[in-house]
């Protein structure tokens, strides 16, 4: 996610803001910029690439002034470039923004009609134009009037020479924290940037604005109503603060999943509730294909297995899923009739990139599901459906997987509605998607229970994960999470395969994790659980809340809310992420950087 830092009342404010941006680097970014005010003038530097570029620029051309705002950009609208970097300056307004404006195209065409010219591809510049063209007696009122017309997620900080000692900030769905100081005004997207100045903060809430001056903060609602906000004292260390108080990035990212789902769904479900809102160019690629070849690696491959089930169920379209490291060497029988669907968090995985090139060579059109904007796989695809998970720092993929699965649901519903999926079924699915963020929140509250279960797993030398149907990719993903961060051997298996070999492994020392949530194959899974119990195997079962049948058979039960079986991969994976995390934490392994692993496998 983007990082914002603002400071007023501090000599040489640009250097201080730069230091603050460095403390937000962990958030991931692809460009950065700083703006100051001095003697009635705006001074601005912005640059694609890492902060070092900005450091060099500031050394050559310092920015004067005791008020500054800075930004690190994680590109969502508009590729990484100098022009798209923030701050954006329009007339007497300079602004930084974190978030996604949903109605920016409508606002942009309105401004164009007024003769406004744009220098960037960003949704952010639209906000700057709106404020610049809004007459009002004060800066905060110009910002307020503008935000009443903006839909979407934003955290913004605004400067203007019209009020040289003032930073106006506003928040809706993207974080902003205000630092309490007698002499300064300080604001940032996250706490680490504030710690050098203060440990006392106020958190801006949804739909609030604040006027920040040296030693003064005035918070109001979007409608102008005053807000009284209690201050909080932060006792985190700077390292803990980078992780938002979480012990590891992976833990932080597991808990960011409700937000990642909201961000990935944002603007992509129809207001009528009976379809998705995706570009026709994207949905038509799926709807018009004769067959689909999904290809990916690791966790993204597991998301692809879910995607196949969803596309076949909802769009009645034949899908295959193949590991990219296999597909790239197989010279597969693919042509214009086959849609290749590449899935990748990083967008840089060498095997997936090579498989995509093989597909292009065979004239197969490529659609990719990618998290990193403008990455190699995104650039090499005909169309891209971006997940908005935000930067994923932990090597073990969590929120990226969940949002990849969400992206597949969107494609399957969209293509399905063009291939006979009923309105009624589509409404059920759209309603179910909207409920998922809260459902995930509910599951995350089970963490204390999962910590206890993890204690029973941590001494194991091997574990088996079993699932059927939508639970089978979950078994694979749960096993991968455990093995890659705890170093316990774990194998995911189709539960129906038990008799064909794995049942020989069953003994009390081999825990068996079973995805046994409600669904058309539930009774079959019960049979597998009984097979395990009959051989004194230990069973950890993920079940639907209120399930009484499995309780007698399982040693441990993790209950998840009832959902449409198609959403099993979402509700059953989250507890297994936490299970793997706590087993690894109790074993003391390097969870964010497990041995021998890299976040992006850019080599074969
Ligand atoms: C999963 O936890 C691993 N980090 C790994 O399997 C990963 O999913 C795989 O390397 C694919 O990466 P990508 O999604 O960036 O292409």
mmCIF file of C-alpha atoms in Angstrom, residues 325-544:
data_model
loop_
_atom_site.group_PDB
_atom_site.id
_atom_site.type_symbol
_atom_site.label_atom_id
_atom_site.label_comp_id
_atom_site.label_asym_id
_atom_site.label_seq_id
_atom_site.Cartn_x
_atom_site.Cartn_y
_atom_site.Cartn_z
ATOM 1 C CA UNK A 325 7.087 -25.601 -14.682
ATOM 2 C CA UNK A 326 5.502 -28.546 -16.539
ATOM 3 C CA UNK A 327 3.460 -26.642 -19.096
ATOM 4 C CA UNK A 328 6.432 -24.612 -20.322
ATOM 5 C CA UNK A 329 8.245 -27.724 -21.557
ATOM 6 C CA UNK A 330 5.309 -29.703 -22.831
ATOM 7 C CA UNK A 331 4.606 -27.767 -26.068
ATOM 8 C CA UNK A 332 0.909 -28.118 -25.157
ATOM 9 C CA UNK A 333 -1.851 -28.430 -27.736
ATOM 10 C CA UNK A 334 -3.144 -24.885 -27.460
ATOM 11 C CA UNK A 335 -4.266 -22.329 -29.989
ATOM 12 C CA UNK A 336 -6.526 -19.306 -30.440
ATOM 13 C CA UNK A 337 -9.461 -21.307 -29.068
ATOM 14 C CA UNK A 338 -7.688 -21.843 -25.721
ATOM 15 C CA UNK A 339 -7.592 -19.073 -23.168
ATOM 16 C CA UNK A 340 -4.427 -19.250 -21.074
ATOM 17 C CA UNK A 341 -5.012 -17.909 -17.574
ATOM 18 C CA UNK A 342 -1.752 -17.172 -15.741
ATOM 19 C CA UNK A 343 -1.884 -16.597 -11.972
ATOM 20 C CA UNK A 344 0.899 -14.911 -10.025
ATOM 21 C CA UNK A 345 1.214 -12.693 -6.937
ATOM 22 C CA UNK A 346 4.584 -11.231 -7.916
ATOM 23 C CA UNK A 347 4.058 -11.282 -11.666
ATOM 24 C CA UNK A 348 7.744 -12.245 -11.960
ATOM 25 C CA UNK A 349 7.793 -16.047 -11.460
ATOM 26 C CA UNK A 350 10.109 -17.427 -14.131
ATOM 27 C CA UNK A 351 8.202 -20.657 -14.805
ATOM 28 C CA UNK A 352 4.867 -18.875 -15.115
ATOM 29 C CA UNK A 353 6.389 -16.229 -17.360
ATOM 30 C CA UNK A 354 7.873 -18.954 -19.574
ATOM 31 C CA UNK A 355 4.564 -20.835 -19.733
ATOM 32 C CA UNK A 356 2.848 -17.612 -20.727
ATOM 33 C CA UNK A 357 5.388 -17.070 -23.522
ATOM 34 C CA UNK A 358 4.738 -20.650 -24.715
ATOM 35 C CA UNK A 359 1.025 -19.852 -24.791
ATOM 36 C CA UNK A 360 1.596 -16.673 -26.780
ATOM 37 C CA UNK A 361 3.752 -18.653 -29.183
ATOM 38 C CA UNK A 362 0.805 -21.012 -29.707
ATOM 39 C CA UNK A 363 -1.447 -17.991 -30.466
ATOM 40 C CA UNK A 364 -3.365 -18.630 -27.261
ATOM 41 C CA UNK A 365 -4.746 -15.352 -25.799
ATOM 42 C CA UNK A 366 -3.500 -14.708 -22.257
ATOM 43 C CA UNK A 367 -5.425 -13.303 -19.310
ATOM 44 C CA UNK A 368 -3.471 -13.024 -16.070
ATOM 45 C CA UNK A 369 -4.471 -12.590 -12.429
ATOM 46 C CA UNK A 370 -1.634 -10.605 -10.850
ATOM 47 C CA UNK A 371 -1.075 -8.594 -7.659
ATOM 48 C CA UNK A 372 1.869 -6.402 -8.691
ATOM 49 C CA UNK A 373 0.864 -3.724 -11.192
ATOM 50 C CA UNK A 374 2.904 -3.497 -14.365
ATOM 51 C CA UNK A 375 4.937 -6.627 -13.485
ATOM 52 C CA UNK A 376 6.440 -8.792 -16.251
ATOM 53 C CA UNK A 377 3.527 -11.245 -16.402
ATOM 54 C CA UNK A 378 1.016 -8.365 -16.432
ATOM 55 C CA UNK A 379 2.908 -6.669 -19.262
ATOM 56 C CA UNK A 380 3.119 -9.893 -21.293
ATOM 57 C CA UNK A 381 -0.629 -10.616 -21.045
ATOM 58 C CA UNK A 382 -3.406 -9.532 -23.388
ATOM 59 C CA UNK A 383 -5.559 -8.620 -20.376
ATOM 60 C CA UNK A 384 -4.953 -8.475 -16.615
ATOM 61 C CA UNK A 385 -7.340 -8.786 -13.695
ATOM 62 C CA UNK A 386 -5.466 -7.286 -10.743
ATOM 63 C CA UNK A 387 -5.922 -8.486 -7.196
ATOM 64 C CA UNK A 388 -5.713 -5.604 -4.725
ATOM 65 C CA UNK A 389 -4.115 -7.503 -1.867
ATOM 66 C CA UNK A 390 -1.499 -4.789 -1.410
ATOM 67 C CA UNK A 391 2.171 -5.675 -1.025
ATOM 68 C CA UNK A 392 2.683 -9.179 0.375
ATOM 69 C CA UNK A 393 5.972 -9.194 2.317
ATOM 70 C CA UNK A 394 5.879 -12.595 4.031
ATOM 71 C CA UNK A 395 7.300 -15.309 1.776
ATOM 72 C CA UNK A 396 4.346 -17.560 2.602
ATOM 73 C CA UNK A 397 1.503 -16.320 0.444
ATOM 74 C CA UNK A 398 -1.753 -15.689 2.313
ATOM 75 C CA UNK A 399 -3.786 -12.618 1.310
ATOM 76 C CA UNK A 400 -2.617 -13.016 -2.291
ATOM 77 C CA UNK A 401 -4.131 -16.514 -2.412
ATOM 78 C CA UNK A 402 -7.441 -15.350 -0.977
ATOM 79 C CA UNK A 403 -7.694 -12.470 -3.434
ATOM 80 C CA UNK A 404 -6.696 -14.705 -6.376
ATOM 81 C CA UNK A 405 -9.597 -16.976 -5.466
ATOM 82 C CA UNK A 406 -11.883 -13.927 -5.263
ATOM 83 C CA UNK A 407 -10.696 -12.885 -8.738
ATOM 84 C CA UNK A 408 -11.600 -16.332 -10.071
ATOM 85 C CA UNK A 409 -15.071 -16.085 -8.526
ATOM 86 C CA UNK A 410 -15.553 -12.743 -10.292
ATOM 87 C CA UNK A 411 -14.468 -14.200 -13.643
ATOM 88 C CA UNK A 412 -16.603 -17.321 -13.182
ATOM 89 C CA UNK A 413 -19.706 -15.297 -12.325
ATOM 90 C CA UNK A 414 -19.100 -12.804 -15.139
ATOM 91 C CA UNK A 415 -18.503 -15.504 -17.755
ATOM 92 C CA UNK A 416 -21.309 -17.589 -16.261
ATOM 93 C CA UNK A 417 -23.827 -14.783 -16.710
ATOM 94 C CA UNK A 418 -22.926 -14.777 -20.389
ATOM 95 C CA UNK A 419 -23.206 -18.553 -20.583
ATOM 96 C CA UNK A 420 -26.475 -19.303 -18.830
ATOM 97 C CA UNK A 421 -25.810 -18.769 -15.132
ATOM 98 C CA UNK A 422 -29.192 -17.832 -13.672
ATOM 99 C CA UNK A 423 -29.827 -14.410 -12.167
ATOM 100 C CA UNK A 424 -30.983 -16.059 -8.953
ATOM 101 C CA UNK A 425 -27.758 -18.038 -8.568
ATOM 102 C CA UNK A 426 -25.698 -15.009 -9.448
ATOM 103 C CA UNK A 427 -27.504 -12.976 -6.757
ATOM 104 C CA UNK A 428 -26.725 -15.674 -4.181
ATOM 105 C CA UNK A 429 -23.056 -15.617 -5.134
ATOM 106 C CA UNK A 430 -22.741 -11.829 -5.161
ATOM 107 C CA UNK A 431 -24.402 -11.694 -1.734
ATOM 108 C CA UNK A 432 -22.014 -14.386 -0.521
ATOM 109 C CA UNK A 433 -18.993 -12.453 -1.814
ATOM 110 C CA UNK A 434 -20.111 -9.297 -0.026
ATOM 111 C CA UNK A 435 -20.337 -11.243 3.254
ATOM 112 C CA UNK A 436 -16.872 -12.817 3.031
ATOM 113 C CA UNK A 437 -14.857 -9.994 4.695
ATOM 114 C CA UNK A 438 -16.961 -10.214 7.856
ATOM 115 C CA UNK A 439 -16.874 -14.017 7.697
ATOM 116 C CA UNK A 440 -13.075 -13.937 7.595
ATOM 117 C CA UNK A 441 -13.057 -11.522 10.549
ATOM 118 C CA UNK A 442 -15.170 -14.032 12.485
ATOM 119 C CA UNK A 443 -12.735 -16.854 11.694
ATOM 120 C CA UNK A 444 -9.758 -14.769 12.791
ATOM 121 C CA UNK A 445 -11.369 -14.489 16.241
ATOM 122 C CA UNK A 446 -10.747 -18.258 16.565
ATOM 123 C CA UNK A 447 -7.014 -17.640 16.837
ATOM 124 C CA UNK A 448 -6.721 -18.566 20.569
ATOM 125 C CA UNK A 449 -8.316 -21.954 19.827
ATOM 126 C CA UNK A 450 -5.971 -22.492 16.883
ATOM 127 C CA UNK A 451 -2.930 -21.662 19.009
ATOM 128 C CA UNK A 452 -3.909 -24.509 21.349
ATOM 129 C CA UNK A 453 -4.296 -26.936 18.435
ATOM 130 C CA UNK A 454 -0.947 -25.836 17.017
ATOM 131 C CA UNK A 455 0.697 -27.033 20.234
ATOM 132 C CA UNK A 456 -0.528 -30.562 19.441
ATOM 133 C CA UNK A 457 1.062 -30.398 15.976
ATOM 134 C CA UNK A 458 4.416 -28.815 16.660
ATOM 135 C CA UNK A 459 6.241 -32.059 17.533
ATOM 136 C CA UNK A 460 4.934 -33.949 14.506
ATOM 137 C CA UNK A 461 7.388 -35.069 11.860
ATOM 138 C CA UNK A 462 4.775 -35.461 9.170
ATOM 139 C CA UNK A 463 1.171 -34.440 8.593
ATOM 140 C CA UNK A 464 -1.540 -35.312 6.092
ATOM 141 C CA UNK A 465 -4.156 -32.829 4.806
ATOM 142 C CA UNK A 466 -7.311 -34.240 3.207
ATOM 143 C CA UNK A 467 -10.124 -32.598 1.272
ATOM 144 C CA UNK A 468 -12.641 -33.252 -1.498
ATOM 145 C CA UNK A 469 -14.103 -30.996 -4.177
ATOM 146 C CA UNK A 470 -13.489 -27.349 -3.201
ATOM 147 C CA UNK A 471 -11.738 -28.719 -0.097
ATOM 148 C CA UNK A 472 -9.052 -30.494 -2.120
ATOM 149 C CA UNK A 473 -7.118 -27.330 -3.183
ATOM 150 C CA UNK A 474 -7.449 -26.227 0.453
ATOM 151 C CA UNK A 475 -5.759 -29.455 1.582
ATOM 152 C CA UNK A 476 -2.891 -28.756 -0.810
ATOM 153 C CA UNK A 477 -2.593 -25.124 0.284
ATOM 154 C CA UNK A 478 -2.818 -25.941 3.993
ATOM 155 C CA UNK A 479 -0.066 -28.526 3.638
ATOM 156 C CA UNK A 480 2.130 -26.094 1.701
ATOM 157 C CA UNK A 481 1.736 -23.427 4.409
ATOM 158 C CA UNK A 482 2.751 -25.883 7.131
ATOM 159 C CA UNK A 483 5.759 -27.304 5.326
ATOM 160 C CA UNK A 484 7.190 -24.007 4.049
ATOM 161 C CA UNK A 485 7.219 -22.150 7.377
ATOM 162 C CA UNK A 486 7.421 -24.875 10.067
ATOM 163 C CA UNK A 487 9.586 -27.321 8.053
ATOM 164 C CA UNK A 488 7.303 -30.211 9.083
ATOM 165 C CA UNK A 489 6.724 -32.519 6.116
ATOM 166 C CA UNK A 490 3.062 -32.156 5.125
ATOM 167 C CA UNK A 491 1.175 -33.622 2.220
ATOM 168 C CA UNK A 492 -2.149 -32.502 0.782
ATOM 169 C CA UNK A 493 -4.237 -35.266 -0.717
ATOM 170 C CA UNK A 494 -7.619 -35.816 -2.297
ATOM 171 C CA UNK A 495 -9.481 -37.572 0.525
ATOM 172 C CA UNK A 496 -10.927 -40.070 -1.926
ATOM 173 C CA UNK A 497 -7.392 -41.254 -2.622
ATOM 174 C CA UNK A 498 -6.859 -42.503 0.939
ATOM 175 C CA UNK A 499 -7.404 -46.160 0.035
ATOM 176 C CA UNK A 500 -4.982 -45.827 -2.874
ATOM 177 C CA UNK A 501 -1.944 -45.383 -0.653
ATOM 178 C CA UNK A 502 -1.908 -42.647 2.014
ATOM 179 C CA UNK A 503 -3.919 -44.750 4.469
ATOM 180 C CA UNK A 504 -0.708 -46.728 5.010
ATOM 181 C CA UNK A 505 0.703 -43.603 6.692
ATOM 182 C CA UNK A 506 -1.986 -43.400 9.373
ATOM 183 C CA UNK A 507 -0.711 -43.788 12.934
ATOM 184 C CA UNK A 508 -1.055 -41.739 16.138
ATOM 185 C CA UNK A 509 2.107 -39.726 15.394
ATOM 186 C CA UNK A 510 0.814 -38.455 12.026
ATOM 187 C CA UNK A 511 -1.850 -35.738 12.523
ATOM 188 C CA UNK A 512 -4.496 -35.669 9.792
ATOM 189 C CA UNK A 513 -6.093 -32.306 9.001
ATOM 190 C CA UNK A 514 -9.447 -32.753 7.267
ATOM 191 C CA UNK A 515 -11.524 -30.097 5.499
ATOM 192 C CA UNK A 516 -14.997 -31.332 6.497
ATOM 193 C CA UNK A 517 -17.215 -28.300 5.996
ATOM 194 C CA UNK A 518 -20.807 -28.677 4.828
ATOM 195 C CA UNK A 519 -21.114 -29.487 1.134
ATOM 196 C CA UNK A 520 -22.233 -32.157 -1.339
ATOM 197 C CA UNK A 521 -19.270 -34.403 -0.427
ATOM 198 C CA UNK A 522 -19.564 -34.033 3.353
ATOM 199 C CA UNK A 523 -20.709 -37.628 3.959
ATOM 200 C CA UNK A 524 -17.823 -38.941 1.887
ATOM 201 C CA UNK A 525 -15.385 -36.935 3.987
ATOM 202 C CA UNK A 526 -16.976 -38.305 7.153
ATOM 203 C CA UNK A 527 -16.162 -41.754 5.794
ATOM 204 C CA UNK A 528 -12.518 -40.758 5.412
ATOM 205 C CA UNK A 529 -12.435 -39.416 8.968
ATOM 206 C CA UNK A 530 -13.784 -42.747 10.208
ATOM 207 C CA UNK A 531 -11.074 -44.581 8.208
ATOM 208 C CA UNK A 532 -8.424 -42.467 9.969
ATOM 209 C CA UNK A 533 -9.968 -42.967 13.419
ATOM 210 C CA UNK A 534 -10.204 -46.729 12.888
ATOM 211 C CA UNK A 535 -6.412 -46.732 12.591
ATOM 212 C CA UNK A 536 -5.893 -44.528 15.656
ATOM 213 C CA UNK A 537 -5.040 -41.528 13.559
ATOM 214 C CA UNK A 538 -5.316 -38.056 15.157
ATOM 215 C CA UNK A 539 -7.862 -35.865 13.389
ATOM 216 C CA UNK A 540 -7.982 -32.057 13.241
ATOM 217 C CA UNK A 541 -11.187 -31.159 11.418
ATOM 218 C CA UNK A 542 -12.259 -27.837 9.893
ATOM 219 C CA UNK A 543 -16.059 -27.954 10.152
ATOM 220 C CA UNK A 544 -19.081 -25.749 9.678
#
